[in-house]
């Protein structure tokens, strides 16, 4: 399986599934080393998602789909046990809707069939992966076409091959825009506390031979004031029905800064990230992670004794600050109706 994938078109493949075995590149260890982890059960897959071995909304969804296949092989005829595995898997992270979307799709297939059939579930999981690859390609074209020649762009977090099945969402647009000659300058926010920008986006851009510069988050306002950026381009973890966007913490700040400086804001995400059941961003659960992640990212072995932290890892950007939302179904502009 996975023979549908082409590294030259679709970027690096961070999730490998050969019909039996699931392997994930350990994103916590990039760019220092490329370590692959074997994932043998839905429980292990859930832990890999919680621990950020694999992260990024579409990649989490694809991993969950493959995990459902592993669980079906383990459970045999035990449908109730499999359903319990799926409920557990869905809890691995709360904000990215792609996780529950993928689990629901696998569950619906099982309910239709009335039993566990690992082979047909494997086919479905592979088609979920393939659909994401195709969506990435389409979004890359649509998003890139919005960008005027000679533009500068700033992106946040990691939204490339590591975060998706294919070339990426926001980063896919950026790669296409550079290759089309529309984008002349690329900046990547380092993205605290896990440094997805400086560790992962920089790693992907270097592999793609794209010249770019990393900035610390605090430099975004000065960068925009310098006139070097025309678009902020990000992905999304969940898009509410009214166009509010939950994405990596710091996205909201970039959107506010962008509006102040006359810079446009583009959000790129597959339709699997649009959550029609959530009316607005206020209803999106924002994941909070432990304070220690901030201290470790700061290079400190431990927190000063007793020091607490507020560590939400996503925020909500109001729809009115977003100029365009690009999905594989088209380019949406305010007022958002999907
Ligand atoms: O905590 P992470 O690394 O999973 O957060 C990822 C993001 O916020 C991405 O921008 C989002 O999932 C879109 S990935 C195509």
Short mmCIF file of C-alpha atoms and ligand atoms in Angstrom, two decimals:
data_model
loop_
_atom_site.label_atom_id
_atom_site.label_comp_id
_atom_site.label_asym_id
_atom_site.label_seq_id
_atom_site.Cartn_x
_atom_site.Cartn_y
_atom_site.Cartn_z
CA UNK A 1 0.00 0.00 0.00
CA UNK A 2 0.92 3.67 -0.09
CA UNK A 3 2.19 3.22 -3.65
CA UNK A 4 -0.08 6.15 -4.59
CA UNK A 5 2.31 8.51 -2.89
CA UNK A 6 4.98 10.53 -4.70
CA UNK A 7 7.58 12.31 -2.55
CA UNK A 8 8.41 14.78 -5.32
CA UNK A 9 4.77 15.94 -5.54
CA UNK A 10 3.43 15.26 -2.08
CA UNK A 11 6.41 15.82 0.21
CA UNK A 12 7.71 13.58 2.95
CA UNK A 13 5.55 10.66 4.11
CA UNK A 14 5.34 10.76 7.90
CA UNK A 15 2.77 7.96 8.27
CA UNK A 16 3.51 4.54 6.80
CA UNK A 17 1.02 1.72 6.61
CA UNK A 18 1.61 -1.47 4.64
CA UNK A 19 -1.74 -3.10 5.35
CA UNK A 20 -0.45 -4.71 8.55
CA UNK A 21 2.00 -2.39 10.23
CA UNK A 22 1.70 1.28 11.15
CA UNK A 23 4.85 3.35 11.49
CA UNK A 24 5.14 6.99 12.54
CA UNK A 25 8.17 9.23 12.40
CA UNK A 26 8.70 10.57 15.92
CA UNK A 27 8.13 14.30 15.41
CA UNK A 28 9.34 15.12 18.91
CA UNK A 29 12.85 14.21 17.84
CA UNK A 30 13.02 16.09 14.56
CA UNK A 31 15.13 17.68 13.22
CA UNK A 32 17.91 16.12 15.31
CA UNK A 33 17.12 12.54 14.30
CA UNK A 34 14.72 10.59 12.12
CA UNK A 35 13.37 7.84 14.36
CA UNK A 36 10.44 5.63 13.29
CA UNK A 37 8.13 4.11 15.88
CA UNK A 38 6.13 0.93 15.31
CA UNK A 39 2.55 1.32 16.44
CA UNK A 40 0.90 -2.00 17.18
CA UNK A 41 -2.45 -1.11 18.70
CA UNK A 42 -5.09 1.59 18.94
CA UNK A 43 -3.93 2.26 22.47
CA UNK A 44 -0.38 2.91 21.28
CA UNK A 45 -1.70 5.10 18.48
CA UNK A 46 -3.74 7.12 21.00
CA UNK A 47 -0.64 7.60 23.14
CA UNK A 48 1.39 8.65 20.09
CA UNK A 49 -1.26 11.30 19.34
CA UNK A 50 -1.41 12.55 22.95
CA UNK A 51 2.38 12.67 23.23
CA UNK A 52 2.82 14.53 19.89
CA UNK A 53 4.75 11.76 18.15
CA UNK A 54 2.27 12.55 15.38
CA UNK A 55 0.51 15.91 15.34
CA UNK A 56 -1.31 18.23 12.97
CA UNK A 57 -5.06 17.80 12.49
CA UNK A 58 -5.17 15.76 9.25
CA UNK A 59 -2.25 13.53 10.29
CA UNK A 60 -4.00 12.78 13.56
CA UNK A 61 -7.15 11.78 11.64
CA UNK A 62 -5.23 9.50 9.26
CA UNK A 63 -3.38 7.86 12.16
CA UNK A 64 -6.70 7.23 13.93
CA UNK A 65 -8.11 5.58 10.79
CA UNK A 66 -5.15 3.18 10.64
CA UNK A 67 -5.42 2.61 14.40
CA UNK A 68 -9.02 1.45 13.88
CA UNK A 69 -7.69 -1.24 11.53
CA UNK A 70 -5.12 -2.40 14.10
CA UNK A 71 -7.85 -2.56 16.74
CA UNK A 72 -10.10 -4.59 14.43
CA UNK A 73 -7.32 -7.16 13.88
CA UNK A 74 -6.75 -7.43 17.62
CA UNK A 75 -10.41 -7.60 18.60
CA UNK A 76 -11.53 -10.29 16.15
CA UNK A 77 -15.29 -10.66 16.71
CA UNK A 78 -15.37 -8.46 19.79
CA UNK A 79 -17.33 -5.53 18.37
CA UNK A 80 -18.05 -4.03 21.79
CA UNK A 81 -14.32 -4.08 22.63
CA UNK A 82 -13.53 -2.36 19.32
CA UNK A 83 -16.12 0.34 19.97
CA UNK A 84 -14.55 0.94 23.40
CA UNK A 85 -11.13 1.25 21.71
CA UNK A 86 -12.59 3.87 19.37
CA UNK A 87 -14.12 5.88 22.23
CA UNK A 88 -10.73 5.84 23.97
CA UNK A 89 -8.87 6.82 20.79
CA UNK A 90 -11.18 9.78 20.25
CA UNK A 91 -10.09 11.19 23.61
CA UNK A 92 -6.40 11.40 22.63
CA UNK A 93 -6.60 15.12 21.88
CA UNK A 94 -9.67 17.38 22.05
CA UNK A 95 -9.29 20.27 19.60
CA UNK A 96 -8.60 18.87 16.12
CA UNK A 97 -11.95 17.70 14.76
CA UNK A 98 -10.25 15.43 12.21
CA UNK A 99 -9.70 12.87 14.97
CA UNK A 100 -13.37 12.38 15.80
CA UNK A 101 -14.25 12.72 12.11
CA UNK A 102 -11.97 9.80 11.17
CA UNK A 103 -13.13 7.64 14.09
CA UNK A 104 -16.76 8.32 13.16
CA UNK A 105 -16.12 7.35 9.55
CA UNK A 106 -14.55 4.05 10.60
CA UNK A 107 -17.41 3.39 13.04
CA UNK A 108 -20.04 4.07 10.39
CA UNK A 109 -18.38 1.55 8.06
CA UNK A 110 -18.42 -1.09 10.80
CA UNK A 111 -22.05 -0.38 11.70
CA UNK A 112 -23.06 -0.72 8.05
CA UNK A 113 -21.30 -4.05 7.73
CA UNK A 114 -22.45 -5.24 11.14
CA UNK A 115 -19.08 -6.85 11.96
CA UNK A 116 -15.34 -6.16 12.05
CA UNK A 117 -13.63 -6.74 8.71
CA UNK A 118 -10.00 -5.55 8.95
CA UNK A 119 -9.49 -5.77 5.19
CA UNK A 120 -12.35 -3.45 4.27
CA UNK A 121 -11.39 -1.12 7.12
CA UNK A 122 -7.81 -1.03 5.79
CA UNK A 123 -9.16 -0.03 2.38
CA UNK A 124 -11.22 2.73 3.95
CA UNK A 125 -8.26 4.01 6.00
CA UNK A 126 -6.08 4.11 2.88
CA UNK A 127 -8.79 5.99 1.03
CA UNK A 128 -8.99 8.54 3.88
CA UNK A 129 -5.23 9.00 3.49
CA UNK A 130 -5.54 9.28 -0.30
CA UNK A 131 -8.36 11.82 -0.04
CA UNK A 132 -6.16 13.99 2.15
CA UNK A 133 -3.32 13.81 -0.38
CA UNK A 134 -5.70 14.89 -3.15
CA UNK A 135 -7.21 17.66 -0.98
CA UNK A 136 -3.70 18.95 -0.22
CA UNK A 137 -2.86 19.17 -3.92
CA UNK A 138 -6.08 21.03 -4.71
CA UNK A 139 -5.68 23.50 -1.82
CA UNK A 140 -2.08 24.18 -2.82
CA UNK A 141 -3.27 25.28 -6.26
CA UNK A 142 -6.28 27.28 -5.01
CA UNK A 143 -4.35 29.04 -2.24
CA UNK A 144 -1.35 29.84 -4.38
CA UNK A 145 -3.59 31.48 -7.01
CA UNK A 146 -4.69 34.06 -4.40
CA UNK A 147 -1.14 35.32 -3.96
CA UNK A 148 0.25 38.14 -6.08
CA UNK A 149 3.66 37.76 -7.63
CA UNK A 150 6.54 38.92 -5.42
CA UNK A 151 4.67 38.45 -2.13
CA UNK A 152 6.08 37.69 1.30
CA UNK A 153 4.35 35.19 3.58
CA UNK A 154 4.48 34.32 7.26
CA UNK A 155 3.30 30.93 8.51
CA UNK A 156 2.78 29.51 11.98
CA UNK A 157 3.26 26.06 13.47
CA UNK A 158 3.76 23.14 11.05
CA UNK A 159 1.19 22.40 8.38
CA UNK A 160 3.24 20.45 5.86
CA UNK A 161 3.82 16.78 5.10
CA UNK A 162 4.45 16.02 8.75
CA UNK A 163 1.00 17.36 9.68
CA UNK A 164 -1.03 15.85 6.82
CA UNK A 165 -1.12 12.95 4.38
CA UNK A 166 0.40 14.89 1.50
CA UNK A 167 2.11 18.18 0.71
CA UNK A 168 0.32 20.02 3.49
CA UNK A 169 -2.28 22.73 3.95
CA UNK A 170 -0.78 26.19 4.55
CA UNK A 171 2.70 24.90 3.84
CA UNK A 172 1.42 23.21 0.67
CA UNK A 173 0.20 26.62 -0.52
CA UNK A 174 3.59 28.11 0.31
CA UNK A 175 5.54 25.38 -1.50
CA UNK A 176 3.27 25.77 -4.55
CA UNK A 177 3.47 29.56 -4.37
CA UNK A 178 7.27 29.51 -4.30
CA UNK A 179 7.42 27.00 -7.17
CA UNK A 180 4.94 29.13 -9.16
CA UNK A 181 7.13 32.17 -8.60
CA UNK A 182 4.44 34.06 -6.67
CA UNK A 183 6.08 33.95 -3.26
CA UNK A 184 9.41 35.74 -2.94
CA UNK A 185 9.89 35.65 0.87
CA UNK A 186 8.97 32.97 3.41
CA UNK A 187 9.00 33.46 7.19
CA UNK A 188 8.15 30.78 9.75
CA UNK A 189 7.17 31.55 13.34
CA UNK A 190 9.13 29.35 15.73
CA UNK A 191 5.84 28.43 17.54
CA UNK A 192 6.15 28.00 21.28
CA UNK A 193 6.33 25.85 23.23
CA UNK A 194 6.90 22.82 20.96
CA UNK A 195 8.72 24.77 18.23
CA UNK A 196 6.81 23.16 15.39
CA UNK A 197 7.86 26.11 13.22
CA UNK A 198 11.59 26.15 13.82
CA UNK A 199 11.96 22.37 14.18
CA UNK A 200 9.45 20.94 11.70
CA UNK A 201 8.52 23.63 9.17
CA UNK A 202 12.16 24.63 8.78
CA UNK A 203 13.07 20.94 8.34
CA UNK A 204 10.44 20.53 5.61
CA UNK A 205 11.39 23.76 3.84
CA UNK A 206 15.05 22.76 3.85
CA UNK A 207 14.16 19.36 2.37
CA UNK A 208 12.13 21.11 -0.33
CA UNK A 209 15.09 23.42 -1.00
CA UNK A 210 13.04 26.50 -0.20
CA UNK A 211 14.82 29.47 1.27
CA UNK A 212 13.08 30.76 4.39
CA UNK A 213 13.71 32.53 7.67
CA UNK A 214 12.53 31.61 11.14
CA UNK A 215 11.36 34.36 13.51
CA UNK A 216 10.60 34.34 17.22
CA UNK A 217 6.92 34.95 17.87
CA UNK A 218 7.63 38.38 19.33
CA UNK A 219 9.12 39.53 16.01
CA UNK A 220 5.85 39.18 14.05
CA UNK A 221 4.67 42.78 14.59
CA UNK A 222 8.03 44.25 13.62
CA UNK A 223 8.19 41.96 10.58
CA UNK A 224 4.77 43.11 9.40
CA UNK A 225 5.66 46.76 10.07
CA UNK A 226 8.75 46.29 7.89
CA UNK A 227 6.52 45.60 4.89
CA UNK A 228 8.05 42.22 4.06
CA UNK A 229 4.85 40.21 4.53
CA UNK A 230 1.68 40.33 2.42
CA UNK A 231 -0.08 37.21 3.70
CA UNK A 232 -0.20 35.28 6.95
CA UNK A 233 -1.03 31.68 5.97
CA UNK A 234 -1.98 29.09 8.58
CA UNK A 235 -3.77 25.78 8.92
CA UNK A 236 -6.63 24.97 11.27
CA UNK A 237 -7.55 22.34 13.84
CA UNK A 238 -11.26 23.07 13.72
CA UNK A 239 -13.31 25.56 11.74
CA UNK A 240 -16.69 26.42 13.24
CA UNK A 241 -19.79 26.87 11.07
CA UNK A 242 -19.45 30.68 11.27
CA UNK A 243 -15.80 30.63 10.10
CA UNK A 244 -14.11 31.03 13.51
CA UNK A 245 -10.85 29.08 13.40
CA UNK A 246 -9.14 27.15 16.18
CA UNK A 247 -5.45 26.74 15.43
CA UNK A 248 -2.08 26.69 17.18
CA UNK A 249 -1.75 29.21 20.00
CA UNK A 250 -0.51 32.48 18.57
CA UNK A 251 -2.59 32.35 15.39
CA UNK A 252 -5.12 34.82 16.85
CA UNK A 253 -2.32 37.25 17.72
CA UNK A 254 -1.02 37.04 14.14
CA UNK A 255 -4.52 37.73 12.77
CA UNK A 256 -4.90 40.83 14.95
CA UNK A 257 -1.45 42.07 13.91
CA UNK A 258 -2.18 41.32 10.27
CA UNK A 259 -5.37 43.39 10.29
CA UNK A 260 -3.54 46.29 11.95
CA UNK A 261 -0.80 46.23 9.30
CA UNK A 262 -3.01 45.66 6.24
CA UNK A 263 -1.63 42.13 5.82
CA UNK A 264 -4.14 39.50 4.66
CA UNK A 265 -4.91 36.32 6.55
CA UNK A 266 -5.48 32.99 4.77
CA UNK A 267 -6.51 29.77 6.52
CA UNK A 268 -6.00 26.53 4.60
CA UNK A 269 -7.66 23.32 5.74
CA UNK A 270 -9.43 20.33 4.21
CA UNK A 271 -13.22 20.15 4.53
CA UNK A 272 -12.67 17.42 7.15
CA UNK A 273 -11.56 20.25 9.49
CA UNK A 274 -14.84 22.15 9.07
CA UNK A 275 -17.15 21.26 11.94
CA UNK A 276 -20.72 22.11 10.91
CA UNK A 277 -21.97 20.96 14.34
CA UNK A 278 -20.03 23.70 16.13
CA UNK A 279 -21.78 27.05 15.66
CA UNK A 280 -18.89 29.31 16.68
CA UNK A 281 -15.39 29.24 18.15
CA UNK A 282 -16.77 29.73 21.67
CA UNK A 283 -17.91 26.08 21.65
CA UNK A 284 -14.50 24.64 20.66
CA UNK A 285 -12.64 22.83 23.40
CA UNK A 286 -9.12 24.24 23.69
CA UNK A 287 -6.50 21.75 24.82
CA UNK A 288 -4.47 22.75 27.86
CA UNK A 289 -1.14 21.03 28.33
CA UNK A 290 1.10 20.78 31.34
CA UNK A 291 3.25 23.69 32.48
CA UNK A 292 6.42 21.61 32.18
CA UNK A 293 6.24 21.82 28.39
CA UNK A 294 6.88 25.55 28.61
CA UNK A 295 9.83 25.14 30.93
CA UNK A 296 11.39 22.42 28.81
CA UNK A 297 10.95 24.49 25.66
CA UNK A 298 12.71 27.35 27.41
CA UNK A 299 15.67 25.01 27.91
CA UNK A 300 15.22 24.82 31.66
CA UNK A 301 15.47 21.44 33.33
CA UNK A 302 12.61 22.26 35.68
CA UNK A 303 10.34 25.09 36.69
CA UNK A 304 11.30 27.38 39.52
CA UNK A 305 9.68 25.67 42.49
CA UNK A 306 5.95 26.12 42.57
CA UNK A 307 5.76 28.19 39.41
CA UNK A 308 2.56 27.60 37.49
CA UNK A 309 1.76 28.31 33.85
CA UNK A 310 -1.24 28.86 31.63
CA UNK A 311 -0.57 26.68 28.62
CA UNK A 312 -3.43 26.53 26.13
CA UNK A 313 -2.01 25.09 22.90
CA UNK A 314 -4.67 26.47 20.57
CA UNK A 315 -6.61 29.71 20.27
CA UNK A 316 -9.64 30.87 18.30
CA UNK A 317 -9.35 33.49 15.57
CA UNK A 318 -12.67 35.25 14.95
CA UNK A 319 -13.98 34.86 11.40
CA UNK A 320 -13.96 38.62 10.79
CA UNK A 321 -10.15 38.65 10.97
CA UNK A 322 -9.80 36.02 8.23
CA UNK A 323 -9.76 37.15 4.59
CA UNK A 324 -9.96 33.72 2.97
CA UNK A 325 -10.52 30.11 4.01
CA UNK A 326 -9.28 27.64 1.42
CA UNK A 327 -10.53 24.06 1.40
CA UNK A 328 -10.35 21.52 -1.43
CA UNK A 329 -13.94 22.57 -2.21
CA UNK A 330 -13.00 26.14 -3.02
CA UNK A 331 -12.05 29.56 -1.66
CA UNK A 332 -14.46 30.96 0.94
CA UNK A 333 -14.68 34.61 1.90
CA UNK A 334 -16.65 36.36 4.64
CA UNK A 335 -19.44 35.92 5.56
CA UNK A 336 -18.48 32.24 5.75
CA UNK A 337 -20.97 29.58 4.61
CA UNK A 338 -19.48 26.15 3.98
O1 LIG B 1 -0.29 20.86 18.49
P1 LIG B 1 -0.16 20.56 17.03
O2 LIG B 1 1.24 20.56 16.54
O3 LIG B 1 -0.92 19.31 16.65
O4 LIG B 1 -0.91 21.78 16.31
C1 LIG B 1 -0.99 21.76 14.91
C2 LIG B 1 -1.64 22.96 14.35
O5 LIG B 1 -2.10 23.84 15.04
C3 LIG B 1 -1.76 23.02 12.85
O6 LIG B 1 -1.75 24.34 12.41
C4 LIG B 1 -3.10 22.37 12.43
O7 LIG B 1 -3.27 21.12 13.02
C5 LIG B 1 -3.18 22.22 10.96
S1 LIG B 1 -2.04 21.04 10.34
C6 LIG B 1 -2.29 20.93 8.67
#
